[in-house]
Amino acid sequence: MKVIRTSNYGEMSRTAGELIIEKIRSNQQLTLGLATGSTPKGVYEYLISDHWQNGTSYKNITTINLDEYIGLRNDHPNSYHIFMRKNLFDLLDIPLAETFIPDGTADDLETECLRYENLIKEKGGIDLQLLGIGQNGHIGFNEPGTPFKSRTHIVTLAESTRQANSRFFPSFREVPAQAITMGISTIFESREILLLASGAAKAEAVARLINGDSDENFPASALKLHRNVTIIADEAALKLV
Ligand code: PGA
């Protein structure tokens, strides 16, 4: 794993943004794996301002998101469908039909998981997957204990994850208890992975990722076995390394 140390959130976002733009410019049909949460928002802002200033086009890009809550309609303000539209898709020239997010309202959720796996295959796999990291080491919504061989599946969210995400909801009670997430093996098959971390709250997780062993109780540590992972983190997130 390569580690790029940046001074703060802004520099982390710019560094990741520039790397993604370079990939898009060299492969206009890139399949880009995307993430939600606070961490990638600055990257998305960077991509949007570059798009308007420099004309980088997303017309032929495909995007595939990591996860979605179960039970929230796709037009619910807290759904990841709306997060992605508001923070990225509606502000680029990407056709919405080439943006994919699991459907957490599907009647048959097991079939939806299989459909998502097949979709990723049909799209030729993910060229570059963007990831955040949870304080408990989760990637996507793969909580500690998830087998490294897992494919897209239904998860019950850890209490700590629901607490962390309750900042986006009117109350903790309204945070869904379940989600659909790409599995660790699904994520691992991405040709390249870019993991971002910012702030002191992530310092323990980042230190364990960089210095610890590969262990299913710490999902992000699966990435230690991958050949093409770059961690871009700021000083605060790297302070225990
Ligand atoms: P965050 O979430 O970017 O909102 O900190 C990251 C994660 O939980 O994967």
mmCIF file of C-alpha atoms and ligand atoms in Angstrom:
data_model
loop_
_atom_site.group_PDB
_atom_site.id
_atom_site.type_symbol
_atom_site.label_atom_id
_atom_site.label_comp_id
_atom_site.label_asym_id
_atom_site.label_seq_id
_atom_site.Cartn_x
_atom_site.Cartn_y
_atom_site.Cartn_z
ATOM 1 C CA MET A 1 0.000 0.000 0.000
ATOM 2 C CA LYS A 2 1.288 3.374 -0.965
ATOM 3 C CA VAL A 3 0.622 6.181 1.529
ATOM 4 C CA ILE A 4 0.336 9.819 0.469
ATOM 5 C CA ARG A 5 0.473 12.223 3.409
ATOM 6 C CA THR A 6 -1.359 15.515 2.968
ATOM 7 C CA SER A 7 -1.607 18.484 5.309
ATOM 8 C CA ASN A 8 -5.383 18.732 5.597
ATOM 9 C CA TYR A 9 -8.771 17.762 4.161
ATOM 10 C CA GLY A 10 -8.490 20.239 1.281
ATOM 11 C CA GLU A 11 -5.126 18.911 0.151
ATOM 12 C CA MET A 12 -6.317 15.305 0.516
ATOM 13 C CA SER A 13 -9.335 16.093 -1.672
ATOM 14 C CA ARG A 14 -7.259 17.901 -4.300
ATOM 15 C CA THR A 15 -4.665 15.117 -4.461
ATOM 16 C CA ALA A 16 -7.335 12.442 -4.904
ATOM 17 C CA GLY A 17 -9.271 14.601 -7.358
ATOM 18 C CA GLU A 18 -6.217 15.140 -9.547
ATOM 19 C CA LEU A 19 -5.475 11.428 -9.580
ATOM 20 C CA ILE A 20 -9.038 10.591 -10.643
ATOM 21 C CA ILE A 21 -9.062 13.284 -13.340
ATOM 22 C CA GLU A 22 -5.802 11.946 -14.748
ATOM 23 C CA LYS A 23 -7.367 8.457 -14.968
ATOM 24 C CA ILE A 24 -10.482 9.809 -16.682
ATOM 25 C CA ARG A 25 -8.417 11.760 -19.186
ATOM 26 C CA SER A 26 -6.396 8.683 -20.093
ATOM 27 C CA ASN A 27 -9.438 6.360 -20.226
ATOM 28 C CA GLN A 28 -12.657 8.146 -21.082
ATOM 29 C CA GLN A 29 -14.608 4.914 -20.594
ATOM 30 C CA LEU A 30 -13.368 4.407 -17.066
ATOM 31 C CA THR A 31 -15.530 2.426 -14.649
ATOM 32 C CA LEU A 32 -15.267 4.333 -11.426
ATOM 33 C CA GLY A 33 -16.359 2.933 -8.071
ATOM 34 C CA LEU A 34 -17.748 5.645 -5.813
ATOM 35 C CA ALA A 35 -18.384 6.138 -2.117
ATOM 36 C CA THR A 36 -20.644 8.324 0.015
ATOM 37 C CA GLY A 37 -20.080 9.981 3.403
ATOM 38 C CA SER A 38 -18.237 13.126 4.463
ATOM 39 C CA THR A 39 -14.819 12.010 3.277
ATOM 40 C CA PRO A 40 -15.283 12.038 -0.527
ATOM 41 C CA LYS A 41 -17.369 15.253 -0.657
ATOM 42 C CA GLY A 42 -14.293 17.446 -1.155
ATOM 43 C CA VAL A 43 -13.081 15.193 -3.978
ATOM 44 C CA TYR A 44 -16.458 15.511 -5.664
ATOM 45 C CA GLU A 45 -16.312 19.314 -5.327
ATOM 46 C CA TYR A 46 -12.880 19.229 -6.936
ATOM 47 C CA LEU A 47 -14.128 17.078 -9.845
ATOM 48 C CA ILE A 48 -17.086 19.405 -10.377
ATOM 49 C CA SER A 49 -15.015 22.595 -10.445
ATOM 50 C CA ASP A 50 -12.500 20.953 -12.796
ATOM 51 C CA HIS A 51 -15.360 19.848 -15.050
ATOM 52 C CA TRP A 52 -16.682 23.408 -15.335
ATOM 53 C CA GLN A 53 -13.255 25.064 -15.585
ATOM 54 C CA ASN A 54 -11.344 22.578 -17.712
ATOM 55 C CA GLY A 55 -14.085 20.633 -19.451
ATOM 56 C CA THR A 56 -13.146 17.142 -18.239
ATOM 57 C CA SER A 57 -16.046 15.087 -19.560
ATOM 58 C CA TYR A 58 -17.862 12.200 -17.900
ATOM 59 C CA LYS A 59 -20.101 11.421 -20.889
ATOM 60 C CA ASN A 60 -18.601 7.963 -21.365
ATOM 61 C CA ILE A 61 -17.793 7.140 -17.746
ATOM 62 C CA THR A 62 -19.651 4.482 -15.776
ATOM 63 C CA THR A 63 -19.954 4.803 -12.010
ATOM 64 C CA ILE A 64 -20.778 2.038 -9.552
ATOM 65 C CA ASN A 65 -21.464 2.908 -5.915
ATOM 66 C CA LEU A 66 -20.506 0.781 -2.955
ATOM 67 C CA ASP A 67 -23.735 0.651 -1.014
ATOM 68 C CA GLU A 68 -27.240 1.862 -0.209
ATOM 69 C CA TYR A 69 -29.541 1.754 2.794
ATOM 70 C CA ILE A 70 -32.353 -0.770 2.789
ATOM 71 C CA GLY A 71 -35.831 0.671 3.065
ATOM 72 C CA LEU A 72 -35.205 4.246 1.956
ATOM 73 C CA ARG A 73 -36.838 5.176 -1.321
ATOM 74 C CA ASN A 74 -34.385 6.254 -4.005
ATOM 75 C CA ASP A 75 -35.753 9.796 -3.737
ATOM 76 C CA HIS A 76 -35.473 9.928 0.080
ATOM 77 C CA PRO A 77 -33.194 12.850 1.035
ATOM 78 C CA ASN A 78 -30.939 10.501 3.056
ATOM 79 C CA SER A 79 -30.666 7.828 0.380
ATOM 80 C CA TYR A 80 -27.288 7.457 -1.287
ATOM 81 C CA HIS A 81 -29.076 7.890 -4.621
ATOM 82 C CA ILE A 82 -29.895 11.472 -3.631
ATOM 83 C CA PHE A 83 -26.484 12.013 -1.996
ATOM 84 C CA MET A 84 -24.776 11.136 -5.268
ATOM 85 C CA ARG A 85 -27.091 13.271 -7.397
ATOM 86 C CA LYS A 86 -26.731 16.306 -5.141
ATOM 87 C CA ASN A 87 -23.009 16.041 -4.558
ATOM 88 C CA LEU A 88 -21.851 14.850 -7.977
ATOM 89 C CA PHE A 89 -24.033 13.486 -10.744
ATOM 90 C CA ASP A 90 -26.336 16.488 -11.261
ATOM 91 C CA LEU A 91 -23.295 18.761 -11.528
ATOM 92 C CA LEU A 92 -21.399 16.799 -14.188
ATOM 93 C CA ASP A 93 -22.254 15.731 -17.749
ATOM 94 C CA ILE A 94 -22.544 12.064 -16.741
ATOM 95 C CA PRO A 95 -25.681 10.298 -18.068
ATOM 96 C CA LEU A 96 -27.656 9.097 -15.027
ATOM 97 C CA ALA A 97 -28.309 5.825 -16.874
ATOM 98 C CA GLU A 98 -24.596 5.014 -16.508
ATOM 99 C CA THR A 99 -24.563 5.577 -12.745
ATOM 100 C CA PHE A 100 -25.339 2.532 -10.623
ATOM 101 C CA ILE A 101 -26.246 2.198 -6.947
ATOM 102 C CA PRO A 102 -27.786 -0.857 -5.257
ATOM 103 C CA ASP A 103 -31.580 -0.659 -4.972
ATOM 104 C CA GLY A 104 -32.444 -0.856 -1.286
ATOM 105 C CA THR A 105 -36.154 -0.963 -2.093
ATOM 106 C CA ALA A 106 -36.062 -4.056 -4.327
ATOM 107 C CA ASP A 107 -38.795 -6.597 -3.492
ATOM 108 C CA ASP A 108 -36.263 -9.390 -3.539
ATOM 109 C CA LEU A 109 -33.074 -8.102 -1.968
ATOM 110 C CA GLU A 110 -31.098 -11.325 -2.513
ATOM 111 C CA THR A 111 -31.809 -11.104 -6.244
ATOM 112 C CA GLU A 112 -30.787 -7.449 -6.150
ATOM 113 C CA CYS A 113 -27.404 -8.452 -4.686
ATOM 114 C CA LEU A 114 -26.873 -10.933 -7.537
ATOM 115 C CA ARG A 115 -28.010 -8.388 -10.114
ATOM 116 C CA TYR A 116 -25.440 -5.937 -8.770
ATOM 117 C CA GLU A 117 -22.628 -8.474 -8.944
ATOM 118 C CA ASN A 118 -23.581 -9.299 -12.539
ATOM 119 C CA LEU A 119 -23.775 -5.645 -13.432
ATOM 120 C CA ILE A 120 -20.210 -5.054 -12.229
ATOM 121 C CA LYS A 121 -19.060 -7.996 -14.371
ATOM 122 C CA GLU A 122 -20.991 -6.741 -17.423
ATOM 123 C CA LYS A 123 -19.306 -3.371 -17.052
ATOM 124 C CA GLY A 124 -15.937 -5.083 -17.203
ATOM 125 C CA GLY A 125 -15.129 -4.685 -13.501
ATOM 126 C CA ILE A 126 -14.151 -1.556 -11.605
ATOM 127 C CA ASP A 127 -11.038 0.271 -12.789
ATOM 128 C CA LEU A 128 -10.672 2.565 -9.808
ATOM 129 C CA GLN A 129 -12.587 2.263 -6.533
ATOM 130 C CA LEU A 130 -12.772 5.182 -4.123
ATOM 131 C CA LEU A 131 -13.151 4.214 -0.456
ATOM 132 C CA GLY A 132 -13.522 5.829 2.922
ATOM 133 C CA ILE A 133 -12.846 3.941 6.142
ATOM 134 C CA GLY A 134 -15.052 3.630 9.220
ATOM 135 C CA GLN A 135 -13.654 4.116 12.711
ATOM 136 C CA ASN A 136 -14.166 0.361 13.151
ATOM 137 C CA GLY A 137 -12.332 -0.352 9.899
ATOM 138 C CA HIS A 138 -15.401 -0.926 7.759
ATOM 139 C CA ILE A 139 -15.195 -0.424 4.003
ATOM 140 C CA GLY A 140 -18.467 0.060 2.211
ATOM 141 C CA PHE A 141 -20.854 -1.260 4.866
ATOM 142 C CA ASN A 142 -18.734 -4.352 5.520
ATOM 143 C CA GLU A 143 -18.592 -4.395 9.290
ATOM 144 C CA PRO A 144 -15.950 -6.217 11.406
ATOM 145 C CA GLY A 145 -16.200 -9.989 11.029
ATOM 146 C CA THR A 146 -17.369 -9.903 7.398
ATOM 147 C CA PRO A 147 -15.564 -12.673 5.486
ATOM 148 C CA PHE A 148 -12.953 -11.403 3.051
ATOM 149 C CA LYS A 149 -14.562 -13.659 0.427
ATOM 150 C CA SER A 150 -17.961 -11.896 0.703
ATOM 151 C CA ARG A 151 -19.778 -10.683 -2.418
ATOM 152 C CA THR A 152 -22.540 -8.035 -2.582
ATOM 153 C CA HIS A 153 -24.791 -8.786 0.384
ATOM 154 C CA ILE A 154 -27.296 -7.525 2.925
ATOM 155 C CA VAL A 155 -25.861 -6.273 6.197
ATOM 156 C CA THR A 156 -27.149 -5.269 9.584
ATOM 157 C CA LEU A 157 -25.334 -2.069 10.448
ATOM 158 C CA ALA A 158 -23.161 -1.894 13.552
ATOM 159 C CA GLU A 159 -24.587 0.342 16.280
ATOM 160 C CA SER A 160 -21.478 2.564 15.974
ATOM 161 C CA THR A 161 -22.053 2.978 12.235
ATOM 162 C CA ARG A 162 -25.673 3.982 12.797
ATOM 163 C CA GLN A 163 -24.533 6.443 15.494
ATOM 164 C CA ALA A 164 -21.873 7.904 13.180
ATOM 165 C CA ASN A 165 -24.380 8.274 10.329
ATOM 166 C CA SER A 166 -27.157 9.675 12.516
ATOM 167 C CA ARG A 167 -25.635 13.134 11.983
ATOM 168 C CA PHE A 168 -27.270 13.110 8.547
ATOM 169 C CA PHE A 169 -30.718 12.084 9.859
ATOM 170 C CA PRO A 170 -33.288 13.964 11.969
ATOM 171 C CA SER A 171 -32.821 11.339 14.723
ATOM 172 C CA PHE A 172 -30.927 8.108 15.421
ATOM 173 C CA ARG A 173 -34.209 6.180 15.235
ATOM 174 C CA GLU A 174 -34.535 7.078 11.555
ATOM 175 C CA VAL A 175 -31.154 5.636 10.521
ATOM 176 C CA PRO A 176 -31.932 2.391 8.678
ATOM 177 C CA ALA A 177 -30.792 -0.782 10.417
ATOM 178 C CA GLN A 178 -29.760 -2.559 7.212
ATOM 179 C CA ALA A 179 -27.990 -1.881 3.938
ATOM 180 C CA ILE A 180 -26.829 -3.550 0.734
ATOM 181 C CA THR A 181 -23.101 -3.360 0.217
ATOM 182 C CA MET A 182 -20.543 -4.652 -2.232
ATOM 183 C CA GLY A 183 -18.683 -7.424 -0.429
ATOM 184 C CA ILE A 184 -15.017 -7.298 0.469
ATOM 185 C CA SER A 185 -14.172 -9.647 -2.381
ATOM 186 C CA THR A 186 -16.194 -7.477 -4.789
ATOM 187 C CA ILE A 187 -14.239 -4.399 -3.704
ATOM 188 C CA PHE A 188 -10.955 -6.321 -3.794
ATOM 189 C CA GLU A 189 -11.439 -7.187 -7.473
ATOM 190 C CA SER A 190 -11.188 -3.498 -8.415
ATOM 191 C CA ARG A 191 -8.053 -2.991 -10.450
ATOM 192 C CA GLU A 192 -7.001 -0.029 -8.343
ATOM 193 C CA ILE A 193 -8.177 1.266 -4.961
ATOM 194 C CA LEU A 194 -7.935 4.748 -3.501
ATOM 195 C CA LEU A 195 -8.699 4.962 0.215
ATOM 196 C CA LEU A 196 -9.169 8.366 1.784
ATOM 197 C CA ALA A 197 -9.043 9.312 5.448
ATOM 198 C CA SER A 198 -9.224 12.668 7.164
ATOM 199 C CA GLY A 199 -9.297 13.797 10.770
ATOM 200 C CA ALA A 200 -8.222 12.511 14.166
ATOM 201 C CA ALA A 201 -11.326 10.316 14.516
ATOM 202 C CA LYS A 202 -9.832 8.049 11.822
ATOM 203 C CA ALA A 203 -6.297 7.961 13.267
ATOM 204 C CA GLU A 204 -6.645 4.619 15.073
ATOM 205 C CA ALA A 205 -8.224 2.938 12.072
ATOM 206 C CA VAL A 206 -5.554 4.277 9.713
ATOM 207 C CA ALA A 207 -2.728 3.199 12.044
ATOM 208 C CA ARG A 208 -4.209 -0.306 12.312
ATOM 209 C CA LEU A 209 -4.598 -0.483 8.542
ATOM 210 C CA ILE A 210 -1.001 0.531 7.894
ATOM 211 C CA ASN A 211 0.737 -1.227 10.795
ATOM 212 C CA GLY A 212 -1.584 -4.104 11.693
ATOM 213 C CA ASP A 213 -2.111 -7.557 10.268
ATOM 214 C CA SER A 214 -4.691 -8.648 7.754
ATOM 215 C CA ASP A 215 -7.647 -9.781 9.861
ATOM 216 C CA GLU A 216 -11.380 -10.223 9.186
ATOM 217 C CA ASN A 217 -12.164 -8.339 12.390
ATOM 218 C CA PHE A 218 -10.813 -5.262 10.650
ATOM 219 C CA PRO A 219 -12.339 -5.228 7.139
ATOM 220 C CA ALA A 220 -10.044 -2.600 5.568
ATOM 221 C CA SER A 221 -7.050 -4.842 6.300
ATOM 222 C CA ALA A 222 -8.101 -7.024 3.328
ATOM 223 C CA LEU A 223 -6.550 -4.259 1.238
ATOM 224 C CA LYS A 224 -3.112 -5.183 2.553
ATOM 225 C CA LEU A 225 -3.277 -8.178 0.204
ATOM 226 C CA HIS A 226 -4.123 -6.043 -2.857
ATOM 227 C CA ARG A 227 -1.444 -5.011 -5.337
ATOM 228 C CA ASN A 228 -2.627 -1.516 -6.179
ATOM 229 C CA VAL A 229 -3.863 0.452 -3.187
ATOM 230 C CA THR A 230 -3.111 4.097 -2.437
ATOM 231 C CA ILE A 231 -4.065 5.660 0.870
ATOM 232 C CA ILE A 232 -4.395 9.431 0.772
ATOM 233 C CA ALA A 233 -4.743 10.769 4.297
ATOM 234 C CA ASP A 234 -4.180 14.009 6.145
ATOM 235 C CA GLU A 235 -1.833 14.678 9.075
ATOM 236 C CA ALA A 236 -4.576 14.236 11.655
ATOM 237 C CA ALA A 237 -5.575 10.832 10.315
ATOM 238 C CA LEU A 238 -1.917 9.777 10.141
ATOM 239 C CA LYS A 239 -0.910 11.042 13.569
ATOM 240 C CA LEU A 240 -0.626 7.530 15.102
ATOM 241 C CA VAL A 241 1.343 6.044 12.203
HETATM 242 P P1 PGA B 1 -17.268 9.181 6.460
HETATM 243 O O1 PGA B 1 -17.603 7.666 6.390
HETATM 244 O O2 PGA B 1 -16.623 9.523 5.160
HETATM 245 O O3 PGA B 1 -18.602 9.880 6.608
HETATM 246 O O4 PGA B 1 -16.363 9.380 7.623
HETATM 247 C C1 PGA B 1 -16.625 6.783 5.938
HETATM 248 C C2 PGA B 1 -17.113 5.386 6.156
HETATM 249 O O5 PGA B 1 -17.829 5.171 7.145
HETATM 250 O O6 PGA B 1 -16.788 4.519 5.336
#
